[in-house]
């Protein structure tokens, strides 16, 4: 099934008309929609996991259940339990003399209307239905355009959504970059895009023509700083788990390590140990996901070849041997002390390649991070609080996990998003609800003639001058 670009505008018009006609909708309607979304995922979890595995070539049922089903269901339930509190209007202070004379100020969180969601392939269910849960929590309608790289999963998601939702509530558009481009040019009330920084830039340009506000969840190179006080065995275990999950195809994957020079050997040994523990017989291992396409696997192989040609020391870690019938299962490949001109230090890696740069002083590592684009995630390993604060207070990133990688995204009450070229805006947490709501200011004027009393109603005279004198006291 493919949606033609011409079919998109009528879908949006139908949703906007239904949205306007149904206002105001009680919170119970939002709750019902989120409950339907939860039921859709729980009842069809196996089919969705099978579709994801088919799209990837191989992806473990357990991994898909954890990253795409359980995580998304839990987030939708978190939205359900917080909905009432989030949606509650807030009283705001009114300054003197308006407040003293009875003026009242209130902030209401109202739905924006129709929100477009453009999602990538790496966590195809999570990154489509996760934003959707919070978009629905805020009372909006939604149109989704899942990735063309996961056609089977996108097809199952479209069918299940059509079974559970009216097209004027939630609709799915299918297709490749041409449909995506037409989708991003629609005059949505808000647009959420998850994908690469390069495509994000195009999406924002298209949205600008309509003055459509955007949430851009982008990528980048998330660094790991190994502090001098780090427990290397634990760091190795956690870095391997975060790097090898989904074969490194995670926006928050640890992209490169910054390690004290005299600890480099120890870090590599810890990574090797963790690999043997978690992925004995790596390439034939069902737990290990494949790279999504031949082209993307080839890109990673080219990246390693480029590192070797550039003189870097390349170490492959593949317990059980690197020979595999599956060309899309790649070993963990460490690139020691790469130069900045190598592809693996210029591009987001998005696979199991892990450059390690060494440093003499922590300031050197911090300066290196600060000389590059602002990353989506930043990771610090160590028990020395002063070192940790030195890193956190002198760098900028979307989010941080201390003594692990990736995990801050799992804390549902924390906003998740990037900064600079890793993204704009955030969802998750109360901030996500606000992102998808319009915070509407409502001021109610009392009966008393405030402007007249203050003398600021024409004709102006002596009273106005007195008011100014009173108000401008230092
Ligand atoms: P991508 O940018 O290639 O594609 C994402 C989506 O954009 C797809 O649905 C695609 O159809 C659409 N698209 C393609 N061309 C378009 C255009 N010209 N205009 C509008 N839309 C267009 O990204 P990808 O390869 O699917 O995903 C990998 C990237 O996503 C990585 O950079 C990764 O870091 C990032 N990512 C970020 C997050 C996050 O939450 N910050 C999560 C996952 C992935």
XYZ file of C-alpha atoms and ligand atoms in Angstrom:
518
model
C 0.000 0.000 0.000
C 1.316 3.447 -0.893
C -0.368 6.754 -0.222
C -0.085 9.198 -3.087
C 0.973 12.756 -2.193
C -2.463 13.905 -3.515
C -4.251 11.793 -0.895
C -2.498 13.503 2.021
C -4.225 16.888 1.971
C -7.774 15.413 2.127
C -6.676 13.232 5.081
C -5.514 16.324 6.940
C -8.641 18.307 6.049
C -10.908 15.491 7.322
C -8.982 15.308 10.599
C -9.006 19.061 11.143
C -12.757 19.297 10.407
C -13.491 16.436 12.825
C -11.217 17.995 15.450
C -12.944 21.395 15.270
C -16.448 19.872 15.223
C -15.786 17.700 18.281
C -14.390 20.444 20.545
C -14.447 20.465 23.491
C -13.680 16.777 23.976
C -13.615 15.468 27.557
C -10.442 13.794 28.863
C -12.271 10.458 28.730
C -12.067 10.596 24.908
C -8.286 11.031 25.054
C -8.044 8.204 27.582
C -10.082 5.930 25.361
C -7.776 6.615 22.412
C -4.639 5.843 24.424
C -6.253 2.681 25.804
C -7.020 1.562 22.251
C -3.381 2.180 21.331
C -2.192 0.123 24.319
C -4.589 -2.719 23.430
C -3.412 -2.626 19.819
C 0.208 -3.140 20.907
C -0.475 -5.722 23.625
C -2.858 -7.817 21.518
C -0.621 -7.799 18.453
C 2.820 -7.804 20.068
C 3.915 -11.067 18.454
C 2.836 -10.000 14.984
C 4.603 -6.647 15.362
C 7.806 -8.354 16.638
C 7.725 -10.835 13.749
C 7.293 -7.987 11.245
C 10.240 -6.093 12.760
C 12.428 -9.197 12.575
C 11.433 -9.727 8.937
C 12.248 -6.101 8.103
C 15.644 -6.237 9.817
C 16.562 -9.695 8.543
C 16.942 -10.792 12.142
C 15.935 -9.019 15.320
C 15.391 -10.931 18.574
C 11.818 -11.233 19.813
C 13.010 -10.268 23.309
C 14.781 -7.155 22.045
C 11.723 -6.022 20.066
C 9.444 -6.733 23.028
C 11.664 -4.645 25.325
C 12.503 -1.723 23.038
C 9.388 -1.398 20.929
C 6.436 -2.996 22.701
C 7.022 -2.861 26.453
C 8.727 0.546 26.422
C 5.941 2.063 24.313
C 3.105 0.427 26.257
C 4.644 1.643 29.523
C 5.014 5.149 28.153
C 1.374 5.169 26.979
C 0.299 4.002 30.472
C 2.435 6.762 32.006
C 0.527 9.242 29.811
C -2.770 7.756 31.019
C -1.886 8.109 34.682
C -0.628 11.680 34.339
C -3.170 13.030 31.884
C -5.475 14.657 34.438
C -2.662 16.503 36.210
C -1.050 17.649 32.984
C -4.305 18.971 31.535
C -5.250 20.972 34.640
C -5.326 24.730 33.984
C -2.853 26.740 36.060
C -3.599 29.918 37.965
C -0.947 32.554 37.305
C -0.056 35.632 39.353
C -1.377 39.018 38.287
C 0.884 41.942 39.107
C -0.050 45.068 41.083
C -2.417 46.843 40.628
C -4.350 44.530 38.221
C -4.306 41.643 40.695
C -5.289 43.775 43.668
C -8.277 45.069 41.710
C -9.514 41.573 40.851
C -7.838 40.673 37.518
C -7.436 36.922 37.066
C -4.924 34.998 34.951
C -5.142 31.380 33.928
C -3.140 29.144 31.609
C -5.056 26.431 29.751
C -3.365 23.566 27.939
C -5.388 23.013 24.806
C -4.895 20.631 21.889
C -3.139 22.120 18.873
C -5.205 20.252 16.280
C -3.673 17.789 13.838
C -0.119 16.616 14.495
C 2.029 14.923 11.832
C 4.488 12.222 12.942
C 7.355 11.178 10.640
C 9.229 8.199 12.092
C 12.444 6.254 11.325
C 13.118 2.542 10.957
C 15.431 1.762 13.865
C 12.675 1.427 16.505
C 9.745 1.471 14.126
C 6.942 0.881 16.638
C 8.367 2.863 19.545
C 9.235 5.991 17.549
C 5.831 6.105 15.836
C 3.479 5.024 18.660
C 5.497 6.673 21.478
C 5.003 10.227 20.182
C 1.463 9.236 19.158
C 0.537 8.368 22.779
C 1.528 11.828 24.005
C 0.051 13.597 20.969
C -3.274 11.887 21.797
C -2.849 12.672 25.515
C -2.754 16.354 24.558
C -6.084 15.923 22.719
C -4.846 16.106 19.142
C -5.600 14.075 16.039
C -2.601 12.495 14.307
C -1.274 11.457 10.927
C 1.685 9.048 10.860
C 4.207 8.354 8.117
C 6.378 5.417 9.171
C 9.678 4.565 7.480
C 9.890 2.934 4.064
C 12.842 0.845 5.349
C 10.494 -1.259 7.503
C 7.695 -1.961 4.973
C 6.301 -5.023 6.762
C 6.081 -3.278 10.159
C 4.640 -0.131 8.581
C 1.981 -2.245 6.849
C 1.007 -4.039 10.082
C 0.894 -0.734 11.975
C -1.297 0.855 9.272
C -3.717 -2.095 9.318
C -3.989 -2.180 13.117
C -4.481 1.587 13.361
C -7.243 1.400 10.731
C -8.937 -1.349 12.763
C -8.813 0.590 16.041
C -9.203 4.238 14.981
C -11.402 6.242 12.663
C -9.301 7.890 9.926
C -10.294 11.279 11.303
C -8.686 10.340 14.659
C -5.445 8.629 13.604
C -4.414 7.865 10.023
C -1.315 6.256 8.545
C 0.258 7.327 5.251
C 2.652 4.931 3.543
C 5.459 5.554 1.095
C 9.041 6.633 0.538
C 10.878 9.953 0.531
C 8.464 11.522 -2.027
C 5.498 10.873 0.263
C 7.590 11.949 3.278
C 8.491 15.192 1.557
C 4.856 15.941 0.644
C 3.864 14.964 4.203
C 6.334 17.423 5.763
C 4.942 20.198 3.533
C 1.372 19.794 4.879
C 0.036 22.654 7.017
C -0.075 20.607 10.236
C -0.631 22.260 13.599
C 2.586 20.584 14.766
C 5.075 18.197 13.184
C 7.203 15.615 14.996
C 10.130 14.251 13.041
C 12.512 11.543 14.244
C 15.415 10.822 11.939
C 18.733 12.117 10.738
C 19.971 15.681 11.179
C 20.256 16.003 7.404
C 16.600 15.090 6.764
C 15.530 17.084 9.831
C 16.887 20.209 8.205
C 14.721 19.585 5.102
C 11.675 18.884 7.273
C 12.114 22.153 9.147
C 12.479 24.059 5.882
C 9.243 22.528 4.565
C 7.430 23.244 7.848
C 8.648 26.852 7.808
C 6.523 27.597 4.743
C 3.433 26.866 6.837
C 4.880 28.238 10.097
C 4.243 24.760 11.483
C 6.020 24.275 14.818
C 8.344 21.273 14.883
C 9.778 18.769 17.305
C 12.951 17.392 15.734
C 14.399 14.253 17.338
C 17.672 13.923 15.477
C 20.965 12.055 15.696
C 24.611 12.826 16.229
C 27.726 11.474 17.864
C 27.082 10.767 21.553
C 30.399 10.563 23.445
C 31.289 8.411 26.444
C 33.776 9.885 28.902
C 35.546 7.260 30.962
C 36.668 9.012 34.156
C 39.732 7.941 36.142
C 37.520 6.519 38.893
C 35.443 4.354 36.510
C 34.835 0.687 37.314
C 36.062 -0.664 33.986
C 34.372 -4.073 34.176
C 31.006 -2.453 34.775
C 31.625 0.230 32.135
C 32.580 -2.458 29.593
C 29.397 -4.456 30.276
C 27.160 -1.438 29.960
C 28.828 0.050 26.905
C 28.640 -3.314 25.103
C 24.977 -3.683 25.997
C 24.137 -0.173 24.740
C 26.343 -0.350 21.660
C 25.395 -3.836 20.515
C 21.650 -3.598 21.089
C 19.955 -3.287 17.694
C 23.519 -3.643 16.281
C 24.325 -0.066 17.228
C 21.417 1.324 15.209
C 20.273 3.562 18.058
C 20.177 7.347 18.018
C 21.593 7.326 21.555
C 24.213 4.609 20.970
C 27.598 5.410 22.485
C 29.292 6.704 19.338
C 32.896 7.046 20.555
C 34.846 6.742 23.807
C 37.183 9.256 25.449
C 39.539 7.319 27.717
C 42.552 8.267 29.892
C 45.576 7.124 27.832
C 46.901 4.784 30.528
C 43.479 3.090 30.849
C 42.926 2.317 27.163
C 44.186 -1.294 27.330
C 42.003 -1.927 30.368
C 38.926 -0.521 28.621
C 39.474 -2.702 25.539
C 39.940 -5.779 27.752
C 36.685 -4.961 29.580
C 34.835 -4.600 26.252
C 36.206 -7.966 25.092
C 35.142 -9.655 28.303
C 31.634 -8.199 28.077
C 31.334 -9.278 24.435
C 32.235 -12.876 25.324
C 29.708 -12.783 28.098
C 26.785 -11.225 26.184
C 27.387 -12.473 22.637
C 29.253 -15.779 22.613
C 29.375 -16.783 18.958
C 28.435 -13.296 17.794
C 27.706 -13.642 14.116
C 25.455 -16.698 14.361
C 23.732 -15.291 17.431
C 19.952 -14.871 17.202
C 20.074 -12.200 19.918
C 22.161 -9.977 17.680
C 20.244 -7.841 15.183
C 21.277 -7.483 11.569
C 22.081 -4.169 9.898
C 18.836 -3.129 8.214
C 20.015 -3.121 4.563
C 22.980 -4.307 2.482
C 23.784 -0.671 1.647
C 23.952 0.372 5.272
C 26.152 -2.681 6.117
C 28.401 -1.734 3.197
C 28.646 1.836 4.479
C 29.908 0.506 7.830
C 32.440 -1.801 6.155
C 33.647 1.175 4.100
C 33.964 3.167 7.317
C 36.256 0.475 8.788
C 38.271 0.254 5.542
C 38.649 4.033 5.603
C 39.967 3.831 9.200
C 42.488 1.123 8.242
C 43.599 3.079 5.173
C 43.970 6.154 7.378
C 46.450 4.273 9.568
C 44.213 3.664 12.604
C 44.630 0.476 14.631
C 41.439 -1.568 14.109
C 40.452 -4.327 16.560
C 37.563 -6.656 15.718
C 35.821 -8.301 18.633
C 33.748 -11.249 17.456
C 33.548 -14.118 19.921
C 33.240 -17.364 17.961
C 34.872 -15.895 14.852
C 33.979 -13.201 12.367
C 32.979 -15.509 9.515
C 29.237 -15.354 9.040
C 26.840 -16.425 6.337
C 25.011 -13.183 7.034
C 26.858 -10.222 5.548
C 24.691 -7.901 7.608
C 25.947 -9.146 11.008
C 29.061 -7.134 11.807
C 31.505 -7.616 14.684
C 32.145 -4.947 17.285
C 34.971 -3.030 15.632
C 37.158 -0.770 17.745
C 39.096 1.975 16.020
C 41.988 3.094 18.252
C 43.036 6.738 18.203
C 41.323 7.715 14.980
C 42.132 11.021 13.335
C 39.280 13.508 13.049
C 39.283 13.292 9.260
C 38.161 9.635 9.248
C 34.544 8.915 8.305
C 33.999 7.244 11.698
C 34.809 10.546 13.424
C 32.975 12.761 10.954
C 29.662 10.898 10.589
C 27.212 9.446 13.081
C 28.214 5.757 13.140
C 24.842 4.001 13.640
C 26.394 0.527 13.794
C 28.845 -1.600 15.823
C 31.954 0.503 15.131
C 33.476 2.135 18.216
C 36.317 4.667 17.983
C 38.393 5.157 21.152
C 40.250 8.432 21.607
C 42.642 8.849 24.499
C 43.181 11.895 26.669
C 45.775 13.078 29.200
C 43.616 15.577 31.111
C 39.852 15.685 31.526
C 39.817 19.251 30.196
C 41.227 17.924 26.933
C 38.300 15.474 26.624
C 35.813 18.231 27.461
C 37.344 20.601 24.910
C 37.118 17.863 22.282
C 33.390 17.364 22.918
C 32.829 21.113 22.871
C 34.612 21.513 19.551
C 31.970 19.332 17.870
C 28.218 19.471 17.265
C 26.097 19.229 20.393
C 25.308 15.557 20.936
C 21.975 13.904 21.706
C 23.407 11.949 24.649
C 26.523 12.225 26.790
C 27.779 9.494 29.107
C 30.150 9.674 32.054
C 31.538 6.676 33.905
C 33.139 7.181 37.316
C 32.519 7.590 41.034
C 34.393 10.869 41.377
C 31.686 13.517 41.768
C 34.042 16.412 41.071
C 35.062 14.854 37.739
C 31.443 14.143 36.897
C 30.411 17.729 37.593
C 33.402 19.036 35.644
C 32.127 17.110 32.597
C 28.442 17.929 33.073
C 28.846 21.607 33.863
C 31.220 22.307 30.963
C 29.487 20.416 28.147
C 26.071 20.644 26.457
C 24.010 17.677 25.259
C 20.354 16.697 24.849
C 20.519 14.396 27.880
C 22.954 12.539 30.102
C 23.277 9.086 31.623
C 25.827 8.697 34.397
C 27.470 5.294 34.824
C 25.605 3.778 31.888
C 24.609 4.646 28.335
C 21.227 5.266 26.629
C 19.214 4.803 29.840
C 17.997 8.387 30.348
C 15.480 7.795 27.541
C 13.828 5.093 29.652
C 13.019 7.517 32.489
C 9.516 8.430 31.322
C 9.192 11.494 33.533
C 12.284 13.113 31.975
C 11.903 15.018 28.698
C 13.767 13.367 25.830
C 15.247 15.487 23.075
C 18.362 16.961 21.550
C 19.980 20.373 21.460
C 21.564 22.190 18.528
C 22.042 19.803 15.641
C 20.778 16.816 17.679
C 17.281 18.250 17.840
C 14.703 20.852 18.771
C 12.045 20.364 21.429
C 11.341 17.218 23.398
C 8.673 14.722 24.321
C 8.258 12.352 27.298
C 7.623 13.843 30.741
C 5.239 16.730 31.395
C 7.323 18.721 28.878
C 6.111 16.423 26.079
C 2.487 17.102 26.939
C 3.202 20.820 26.787
C 5.101 20.423 23.526
C 1.960 19.039 21.871
C -0.425 21.495 23.582
C -1.085 25.155 23.025
C -0.594 27.006 26.310
C -3.396 29.520 25.996
C -3.334 32.574 28.260
C -6.708 33.708 29.551
C -6.960 37.032 31.410
C -10.237 38.054 32.975
C -10.777 41.740 33.664
C -12.754 42.754 36.781
C -15.751 45.150 36.726
C -13.707 48.026 38.089
C -12.389 50.464 35.461
C -8.666 49.835 35.981
C -7.508 51.975 33.053
C -9.695 54.867 34.219
C -8.479 54.583 37.836
C -4.867 54.575 36.704
C -5.470 57.543 34.450
C -4.166 55.762 31.378
C -7.489 56.094 29.529
C -7.549 59.213 27.310
C -7.798 62.085 27.758
C -4.449 61.778 29.602
C -3.834 64.140 32.511
C -2.308 64.621 35.915
C -3.495 61.217 37.186
C -1.474 59.456 34.469
C 1.644 61.361 35.518
C 1.067 60.311 39.172
C 0.610 56.703 38.125
C 3.850 56.778 36.124
C 5.721 58.278 39.084
C 4.352 55.586 41.375
C 5.060 52.720 39.000
C 8.559 53.853 38.038
C 9.913 54.147 41.594
C 13.342 52.508 41.754
P 16.045 9.479 7.873
O 16.270 10.897 8.181
O 16.704 8.912 6.670
O 14.491 9.146 7.691
C 13.490 9.396 8.682
C 12.146 9.604 8.013
O 12.237 10.724 7.163
C 11.643 8.450 7.145
O 10.319 8.137 7.496
C 11.721 8.999 5.736
O 10.664 8.531 4.913
C 11.582 10.468 5.937
N 12.189 11.302 4.886
C 13.160 10.974 4.008
N 13.431 12.012 3.191
C 12.621 13.025 3.570
C 12.433 14.371 3.114
N 13.140 14.904 2.115
N 11.515 15.137 3.763
C 10.809 14.640 4.778
N 10.956 13.385 5.247
C 11.846 12.586 4.654
O 16.493 8.680 9.180
P 16.587 7.119 9.356
O 17.747 6.587 8.553
O 15.260 6.513 9.179
O 16.969 7.025 10.915
C 18.271 7.121 11.380
C 18.552 8.501 11.945
O 17.543 8.854 12.864
C 19.850 8.574 12.720
O 20.505 9.784 12.437
C 19.385 8.569 14.177
O 20.276 9.141 15.073
C 18.099 9.303 14.088
N 17.224 8.932 15.206
C 16.944 9.851 16.171
C 16.154 9.489 17.247
C 15.815 10.450 18.352
O 14.888 10.174 19.095
N 16.516 11.562 18.489
C 15.633 8.201 17.328
C 15.930 7.306 16.308
C 16.711 7.685 15.246
